[in-house]
Coordinates of C-alpha atoms and ligand atoms in Angstrom, one line a residue:
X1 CA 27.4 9.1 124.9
X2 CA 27.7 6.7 121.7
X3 CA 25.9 3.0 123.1
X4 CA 26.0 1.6 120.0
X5 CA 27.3 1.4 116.1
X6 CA 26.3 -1.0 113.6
X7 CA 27.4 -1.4 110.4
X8 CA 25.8 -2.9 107.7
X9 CA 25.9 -3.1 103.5
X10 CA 23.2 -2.0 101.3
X11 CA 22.9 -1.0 97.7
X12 CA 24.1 2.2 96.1
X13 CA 22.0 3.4 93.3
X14 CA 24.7 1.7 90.8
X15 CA 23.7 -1.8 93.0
X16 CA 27.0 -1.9 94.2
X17 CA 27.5 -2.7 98.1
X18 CA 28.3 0.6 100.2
X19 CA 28.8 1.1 103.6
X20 CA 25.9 2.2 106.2
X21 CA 26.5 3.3 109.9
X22 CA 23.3 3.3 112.8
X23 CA 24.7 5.5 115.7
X24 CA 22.4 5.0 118.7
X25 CA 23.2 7.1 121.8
X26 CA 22.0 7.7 125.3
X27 CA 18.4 9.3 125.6
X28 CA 17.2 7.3 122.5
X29 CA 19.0 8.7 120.3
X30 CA 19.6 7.2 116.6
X31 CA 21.6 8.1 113.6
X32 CA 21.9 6.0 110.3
X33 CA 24.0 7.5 107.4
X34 CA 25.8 5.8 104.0
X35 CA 28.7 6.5 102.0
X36 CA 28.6 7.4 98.4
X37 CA 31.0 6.4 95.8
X38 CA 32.6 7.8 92.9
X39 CA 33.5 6.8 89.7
X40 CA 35.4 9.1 88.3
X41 CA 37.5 9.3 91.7
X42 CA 40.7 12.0 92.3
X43 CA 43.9 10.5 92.1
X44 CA 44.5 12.0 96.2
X45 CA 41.1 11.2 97.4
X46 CA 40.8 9.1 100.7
X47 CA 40.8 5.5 100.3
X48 CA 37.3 3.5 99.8
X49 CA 38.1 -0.5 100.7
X50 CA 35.3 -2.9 99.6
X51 CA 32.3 -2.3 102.1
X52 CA 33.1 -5.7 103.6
X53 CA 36.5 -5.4 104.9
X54 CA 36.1 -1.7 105.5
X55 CA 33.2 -2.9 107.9
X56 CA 35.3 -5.6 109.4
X57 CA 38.3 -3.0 110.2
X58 CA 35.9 -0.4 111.7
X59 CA 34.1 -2.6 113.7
X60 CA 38.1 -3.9 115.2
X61 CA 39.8 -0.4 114.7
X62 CA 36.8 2.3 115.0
X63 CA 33.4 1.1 117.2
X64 CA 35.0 0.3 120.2
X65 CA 36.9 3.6 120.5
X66 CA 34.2 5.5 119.8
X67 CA 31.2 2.9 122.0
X68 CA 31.1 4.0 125.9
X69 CA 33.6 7.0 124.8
X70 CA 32.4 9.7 122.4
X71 CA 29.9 12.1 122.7
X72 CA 27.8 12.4 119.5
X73 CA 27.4 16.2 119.8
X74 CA 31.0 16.5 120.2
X75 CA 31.5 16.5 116.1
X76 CA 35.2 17.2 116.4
X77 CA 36.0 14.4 119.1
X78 CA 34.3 11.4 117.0
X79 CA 35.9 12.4 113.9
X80 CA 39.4 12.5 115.8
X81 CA 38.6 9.1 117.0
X82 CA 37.9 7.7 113.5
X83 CA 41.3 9.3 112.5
X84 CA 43.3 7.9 115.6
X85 CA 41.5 4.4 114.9
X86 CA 42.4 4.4 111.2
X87 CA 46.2 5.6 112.3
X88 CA 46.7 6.3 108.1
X89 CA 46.7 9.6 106.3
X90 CA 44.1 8.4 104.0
X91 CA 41.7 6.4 105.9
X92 CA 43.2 3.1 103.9
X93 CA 43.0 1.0 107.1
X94 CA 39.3 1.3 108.0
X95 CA 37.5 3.0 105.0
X96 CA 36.6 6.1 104.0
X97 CA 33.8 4.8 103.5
X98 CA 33.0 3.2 106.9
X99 CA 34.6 6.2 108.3
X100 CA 32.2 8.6 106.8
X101 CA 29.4 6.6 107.0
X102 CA 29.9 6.5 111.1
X103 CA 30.9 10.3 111.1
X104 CA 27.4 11.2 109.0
X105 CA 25.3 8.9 111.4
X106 CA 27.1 10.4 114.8
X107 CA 25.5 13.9 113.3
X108 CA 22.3 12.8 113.0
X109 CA 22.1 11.1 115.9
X110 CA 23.4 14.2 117.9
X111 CA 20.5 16.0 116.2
X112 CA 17.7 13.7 117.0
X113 CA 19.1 13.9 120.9
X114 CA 19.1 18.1 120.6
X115 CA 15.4 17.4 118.4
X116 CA 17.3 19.9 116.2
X117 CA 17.9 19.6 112.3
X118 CA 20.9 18.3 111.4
X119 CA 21.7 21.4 109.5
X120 CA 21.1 23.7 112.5
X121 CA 23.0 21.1 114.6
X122 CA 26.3 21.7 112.2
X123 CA 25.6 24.8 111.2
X124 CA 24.3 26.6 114.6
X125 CA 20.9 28.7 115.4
X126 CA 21.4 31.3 112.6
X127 CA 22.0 28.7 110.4
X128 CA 19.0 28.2 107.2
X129 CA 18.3 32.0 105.7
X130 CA 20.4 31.4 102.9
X131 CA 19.8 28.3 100.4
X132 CA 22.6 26.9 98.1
X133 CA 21.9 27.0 94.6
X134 CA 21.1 23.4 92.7
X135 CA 23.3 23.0 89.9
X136 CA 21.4 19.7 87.9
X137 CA 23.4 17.4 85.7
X138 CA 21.3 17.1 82.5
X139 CA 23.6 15.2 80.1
X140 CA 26.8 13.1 80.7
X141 CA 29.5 10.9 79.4
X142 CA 33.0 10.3 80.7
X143 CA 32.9 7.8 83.3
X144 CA 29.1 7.8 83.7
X145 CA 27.7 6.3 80.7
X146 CA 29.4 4.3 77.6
X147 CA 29.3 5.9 74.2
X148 CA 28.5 9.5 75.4
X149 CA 29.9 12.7 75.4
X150 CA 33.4 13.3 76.6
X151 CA 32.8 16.2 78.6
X152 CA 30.8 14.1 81.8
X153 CA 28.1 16.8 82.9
X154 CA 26.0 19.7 81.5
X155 CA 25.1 21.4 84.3
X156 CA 21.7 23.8 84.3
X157 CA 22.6 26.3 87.1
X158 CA 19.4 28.6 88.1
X159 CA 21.2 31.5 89.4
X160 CA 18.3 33.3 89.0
X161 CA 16.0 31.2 90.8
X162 CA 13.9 33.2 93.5
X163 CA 13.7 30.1 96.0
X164 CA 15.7 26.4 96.2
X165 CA 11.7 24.7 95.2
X166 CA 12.1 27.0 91.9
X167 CA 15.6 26.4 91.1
X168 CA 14.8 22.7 91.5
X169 CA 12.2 22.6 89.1
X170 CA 13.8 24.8 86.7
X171 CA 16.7 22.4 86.7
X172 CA 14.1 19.1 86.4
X173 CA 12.4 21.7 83.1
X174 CA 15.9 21.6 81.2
X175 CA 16.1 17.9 81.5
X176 CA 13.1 17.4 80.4
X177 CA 13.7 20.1 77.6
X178 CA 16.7 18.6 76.7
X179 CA 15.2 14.6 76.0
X180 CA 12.4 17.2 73.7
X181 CA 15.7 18.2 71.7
X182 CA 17.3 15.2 71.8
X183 CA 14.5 13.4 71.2
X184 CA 13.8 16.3 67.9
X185 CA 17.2 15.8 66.0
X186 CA 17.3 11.9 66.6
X187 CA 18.9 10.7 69.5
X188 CA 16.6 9.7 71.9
X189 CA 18.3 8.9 74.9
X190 CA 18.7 6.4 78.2
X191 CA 20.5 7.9 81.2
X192 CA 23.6 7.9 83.2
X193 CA 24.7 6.8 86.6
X194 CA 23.3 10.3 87.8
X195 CA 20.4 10.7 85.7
X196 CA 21.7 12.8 83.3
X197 CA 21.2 12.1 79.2
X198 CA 23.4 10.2 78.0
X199 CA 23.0 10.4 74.4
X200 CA 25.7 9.2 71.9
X201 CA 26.8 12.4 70.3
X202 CA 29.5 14.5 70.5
X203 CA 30.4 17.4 73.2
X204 CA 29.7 20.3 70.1
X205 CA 26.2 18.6 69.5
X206 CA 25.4 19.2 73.4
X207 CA 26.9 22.0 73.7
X208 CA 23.9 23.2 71.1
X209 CA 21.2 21.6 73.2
X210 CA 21.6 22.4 76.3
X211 CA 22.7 25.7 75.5
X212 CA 18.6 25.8 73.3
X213 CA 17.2 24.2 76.8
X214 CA 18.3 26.2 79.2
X215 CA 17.3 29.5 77.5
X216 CA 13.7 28.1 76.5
X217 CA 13.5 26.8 80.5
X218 CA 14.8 30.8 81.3
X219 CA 12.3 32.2 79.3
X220 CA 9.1 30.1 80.6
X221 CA 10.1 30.3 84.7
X222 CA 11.6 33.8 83.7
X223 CA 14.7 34.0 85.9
X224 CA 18.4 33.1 84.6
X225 CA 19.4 30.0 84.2
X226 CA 23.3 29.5 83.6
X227 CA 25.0 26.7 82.1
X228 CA 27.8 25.2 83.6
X229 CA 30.2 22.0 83.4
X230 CA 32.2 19.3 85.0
X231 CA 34.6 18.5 82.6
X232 CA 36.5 15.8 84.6
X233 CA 39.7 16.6 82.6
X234 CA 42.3 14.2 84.8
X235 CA 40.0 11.4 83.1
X236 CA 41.3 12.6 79.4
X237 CA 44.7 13.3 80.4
X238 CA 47.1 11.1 78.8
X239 CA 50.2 11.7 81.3
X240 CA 52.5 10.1 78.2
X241 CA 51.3 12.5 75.7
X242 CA 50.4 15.3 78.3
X243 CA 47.3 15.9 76.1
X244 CA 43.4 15.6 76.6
X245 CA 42.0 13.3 74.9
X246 CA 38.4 13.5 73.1
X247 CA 37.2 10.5 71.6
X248 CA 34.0 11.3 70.7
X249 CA 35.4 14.0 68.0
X250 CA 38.9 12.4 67.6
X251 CA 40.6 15.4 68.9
X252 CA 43.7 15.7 71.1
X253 CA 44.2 19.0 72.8
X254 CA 47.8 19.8 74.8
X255 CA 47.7 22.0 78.2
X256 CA 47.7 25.5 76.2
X257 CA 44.9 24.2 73.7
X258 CA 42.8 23.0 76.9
X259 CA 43.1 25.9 78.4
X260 CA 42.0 28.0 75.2
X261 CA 39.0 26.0 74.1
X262 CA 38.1 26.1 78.2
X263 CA 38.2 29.5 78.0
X264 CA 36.8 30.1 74.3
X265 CA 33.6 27.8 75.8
X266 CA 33.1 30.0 79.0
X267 CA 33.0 32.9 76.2
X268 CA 30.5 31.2 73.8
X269 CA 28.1 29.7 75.8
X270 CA 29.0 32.3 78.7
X271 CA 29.6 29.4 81.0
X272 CA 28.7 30.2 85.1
X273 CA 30.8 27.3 86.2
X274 CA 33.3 25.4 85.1
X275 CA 34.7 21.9 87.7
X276 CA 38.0 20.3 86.7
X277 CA 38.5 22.1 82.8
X278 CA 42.5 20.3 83.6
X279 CA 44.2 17.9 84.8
X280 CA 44.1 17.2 88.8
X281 CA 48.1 17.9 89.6
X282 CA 48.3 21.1 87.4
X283 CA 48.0 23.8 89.8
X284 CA 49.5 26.0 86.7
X285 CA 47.2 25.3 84.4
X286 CA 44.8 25.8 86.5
X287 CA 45.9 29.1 87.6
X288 CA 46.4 30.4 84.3
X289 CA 42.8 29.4 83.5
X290 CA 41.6 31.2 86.8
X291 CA 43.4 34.7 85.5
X292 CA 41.9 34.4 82.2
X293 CA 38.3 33.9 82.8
X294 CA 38.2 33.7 86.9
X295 CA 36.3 37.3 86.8
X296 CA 33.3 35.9 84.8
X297 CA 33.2 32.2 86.1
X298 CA 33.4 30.0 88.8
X299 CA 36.8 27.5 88.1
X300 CA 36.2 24.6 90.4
X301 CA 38.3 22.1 91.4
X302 CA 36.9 18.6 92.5
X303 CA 39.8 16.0 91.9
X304 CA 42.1 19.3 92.5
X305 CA 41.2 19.5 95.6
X306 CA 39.4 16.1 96.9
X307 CA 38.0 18.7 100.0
X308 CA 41.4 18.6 101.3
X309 CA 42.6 21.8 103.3
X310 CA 46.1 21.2 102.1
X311 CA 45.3 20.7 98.9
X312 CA 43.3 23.8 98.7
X313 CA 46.1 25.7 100.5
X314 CA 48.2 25.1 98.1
X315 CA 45.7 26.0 95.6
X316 CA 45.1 29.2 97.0
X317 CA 48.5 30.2 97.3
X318 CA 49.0 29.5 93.8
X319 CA 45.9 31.3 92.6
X320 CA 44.3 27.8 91.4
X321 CA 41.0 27.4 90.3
X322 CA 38.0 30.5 92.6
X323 CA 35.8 27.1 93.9
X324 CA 36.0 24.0 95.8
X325 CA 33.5 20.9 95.2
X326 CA 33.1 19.6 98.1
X327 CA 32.3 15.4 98.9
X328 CA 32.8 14.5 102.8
X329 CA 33.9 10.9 101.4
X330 CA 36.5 12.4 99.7
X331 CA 38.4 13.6 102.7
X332 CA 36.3 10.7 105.4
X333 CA 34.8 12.8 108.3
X334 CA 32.1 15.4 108.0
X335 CA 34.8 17.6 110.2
X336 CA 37.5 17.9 107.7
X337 CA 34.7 18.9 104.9
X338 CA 33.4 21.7 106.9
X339 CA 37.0 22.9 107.9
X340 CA 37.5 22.7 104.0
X341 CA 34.4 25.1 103.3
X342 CA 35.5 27.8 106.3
X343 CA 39.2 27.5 104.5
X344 CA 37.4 28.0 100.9
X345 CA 35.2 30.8 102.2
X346 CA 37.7 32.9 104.1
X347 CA 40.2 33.2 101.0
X348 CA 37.1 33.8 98.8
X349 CA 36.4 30.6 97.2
X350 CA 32.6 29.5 96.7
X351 CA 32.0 26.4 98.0
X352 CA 29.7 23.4 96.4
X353 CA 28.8 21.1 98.5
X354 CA 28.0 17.4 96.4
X355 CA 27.1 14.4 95.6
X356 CA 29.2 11.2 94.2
X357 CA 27.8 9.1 91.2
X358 CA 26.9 6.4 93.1
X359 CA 24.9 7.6 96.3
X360 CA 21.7 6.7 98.3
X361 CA 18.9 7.8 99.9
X362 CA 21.5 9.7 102.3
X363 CA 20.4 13.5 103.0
X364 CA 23.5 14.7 104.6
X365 CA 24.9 16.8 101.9
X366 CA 21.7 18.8 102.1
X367 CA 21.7 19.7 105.2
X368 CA 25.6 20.2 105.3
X369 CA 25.1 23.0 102.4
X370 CA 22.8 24.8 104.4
X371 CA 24.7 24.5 107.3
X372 CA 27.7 26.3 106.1
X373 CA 25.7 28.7 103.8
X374 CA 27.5 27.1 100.6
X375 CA 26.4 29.2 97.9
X376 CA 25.9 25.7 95.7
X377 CA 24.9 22.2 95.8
X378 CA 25.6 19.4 92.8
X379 CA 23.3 16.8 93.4
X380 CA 21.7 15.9 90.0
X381 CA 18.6 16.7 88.9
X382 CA 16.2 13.6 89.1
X383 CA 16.5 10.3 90.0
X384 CA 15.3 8.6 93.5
X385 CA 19.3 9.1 95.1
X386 CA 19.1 12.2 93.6
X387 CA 15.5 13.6 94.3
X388 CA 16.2 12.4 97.9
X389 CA 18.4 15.5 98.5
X390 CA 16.5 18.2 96.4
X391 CA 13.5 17.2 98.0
X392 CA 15.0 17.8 101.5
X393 CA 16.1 20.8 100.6
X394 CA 12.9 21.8 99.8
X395 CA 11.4 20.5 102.8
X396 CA 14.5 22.7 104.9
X397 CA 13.3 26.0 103.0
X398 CA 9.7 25.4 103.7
X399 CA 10.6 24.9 107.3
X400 CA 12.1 27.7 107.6
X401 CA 9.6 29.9 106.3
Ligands
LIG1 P1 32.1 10.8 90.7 O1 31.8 12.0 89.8 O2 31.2 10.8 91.9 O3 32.0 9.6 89.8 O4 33.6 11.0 91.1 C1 31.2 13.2 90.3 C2 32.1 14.4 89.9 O5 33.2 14.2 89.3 O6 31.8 15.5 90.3
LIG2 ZN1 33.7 16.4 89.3

């Protein structure tokens, strides 16, 4: 039974305020979680109130439901209390982001009760054989750094990799190849909100580097190493003009021409993954790009889909995008995201489980990959917020071993 729930605010890695949530139970036992935040956020994403008054309504909508009432083991029941306290469809009346701070914290204070990981808490007994595959963000524009590329990641994706420690320092090799190159053809580099490079050139000039890096990194650990993207296309869609716009090589691209030089990229640089290539409420777009190269790449929608079931109904009835990113504080309870990743993997759809720009020292994405044998997870590739996660994945392999 839930005793307690404090809330508190603390720093994100951006030094913004975020939201953190101590759950303390009978028998001793103690959960703290914190939300992340995004900055290039999904038009249908649940709602994230500043920390302050989203701790004030949780502590008058949310704690005293859940205090005396809830068991934390019963997952389903304390995120159906944080739903019936908020009373909205989009968690605008206490937070997402108290809301999934308090539904993270219930986990892991459910675990420490059981002495269980959290993973094997979510995921059951059988649950930790299979590890999802890191893909690291090595440079990065759009909404995480000024003056960068357009495109906002270049993902290194170690599809080869032979264990999760390997693929984690393959992916930490092509950043560190990529500030070599960078560094080579003159444009050293500072970093973006999620450690990534941020250098000021255009998206054809990085295309070239990381394409260089990742095959130098593949030939040195000698597995593959893929490249992949999150394009973030609803941040270059002009609605007016209904074209994307790149500023860093003055070029304005309609739907058909997005779709084309999505597809002519996936061809050139034979692209493994490719998040948000269009804009978040074109299922058609999206669909058309799915036909076209869906057999040789994962299409994956993030602010598609915002790890909504509905959303990603509707997606797979259309034939939108093969992949789901999935953030819990998109959608507000740790429930809904793992009834988005069942929905994504019975209908074929590879789930990757991730991180938000701004984040903490927060491990709950780990574990929740591993839990529901997502073949992925997007959490960077260094950084403290960042390392926090690879590093517990590591720690959950060599546990399991
Ligand atoms: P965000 O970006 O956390 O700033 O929304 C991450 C992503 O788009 O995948
Ligand atoms: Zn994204």
């Amino acid at each position: 039974l839930v005793t307690d729930v404090s809330l508190r605010k603390i720093l994100d890695s951006r030094g913004n305020p975020t939201v953190e949530a101590d759950v303390h139970t009978e028998r001793s036992g103690f959960g703290r979680a914190a939300a992340p935040s995004g900055a290039s956020t999904g038009e249908y994403e649940a709602v994230e109130r500043p920390p302050g008054e989203a701790i004030a309504a949780a502590r008058e909508h949310a704690v005293p439901r859940l205090v005396g009432n809830a068991y934390a083991g019963d997952q389903r029941e304390i995120d159906a209390i944080l739903r019936g306290a908020d009373g909205t469809d989009d968690f605008s009346e206490i937070g997402a982001n108290s809301a999934v701070a308090i539904s993270m914290a219930a986990a892991k204070a459910a675990s420490d009760v059981l002495g269980a990981p959290l993973f094997q808490h979510l995921g059951g007994t059988f649950r930790g054989e299979n590890f999802p595959i890191p893909l690291g963000n090595v440079v990065g524009g759009g909404e995480h750094a000024a003056d960068a590329t357009d495109i906002q990641e270049f993902l290194s994706a170690p599809v080869g990799a032979p264990s999760v420690s390997e693929a984690v320092f393959a992916n930490a090799a092509v950043h560190a190849a990529v500030a070599d190159l960078l560094e080579e053809r003159g444009h050293p580099s500072g970093k973006g909100d999620e450690g990534a490079w941020a250098p000021s050139i255009d998206d054809e000039a990085a295309f070239e580097i990381v394409a260089e890096a990742v095959e130098l990194v593949s030939d040195d650990v000698g597995f593959e190493i893929g490249f992949g993207l999150d394009v973030a296309a609803a941040e270059m869609y002009d609605a007016d003009s209904e074209t994307y716009e790149y500023e860093s090589e003055g070029i304005s691209r309609d739907t058909d021409e997005q779709i084309e030089y999505i597809a002519d990229l996936v061809r050139e640089y034979d692209l493994v993954y490719v998040e948000d290539p269009l804009d978040e409420n074109d299922y058609d777009a999206f669909a058309e790009l799915t036909e076209e190269v869906g057999d040789r790449t994962l299409v994956c929608g993030d602010d598609l889909f915002v790890t909504n079931t509905e959303r990603l109904t509707e997606g797979i009835d259309r034939g939108a995008a093969n992949s789901i990113l999935v953030k819990p504080n998109q959608i507000g309870t740790l429930t809904e995201a793992f009834d988005a990743i069942e929905l994504a993997t019975e209908n074929g759809y590879d789930a990757v489980v991730s991180h938000r720009s701004g984040e903490t020292e927060d491990t709950t994405i780990a574990h929740l990959a591993v839990a529901t044998d997502a073949p992925f997870i997007k959490t960077g590739a260094v950084g403290g917020e960042r390392t926090a996660k690879l590093n517990e994945l590591i720690r959950i392999a060599d546990d399991a071993t």
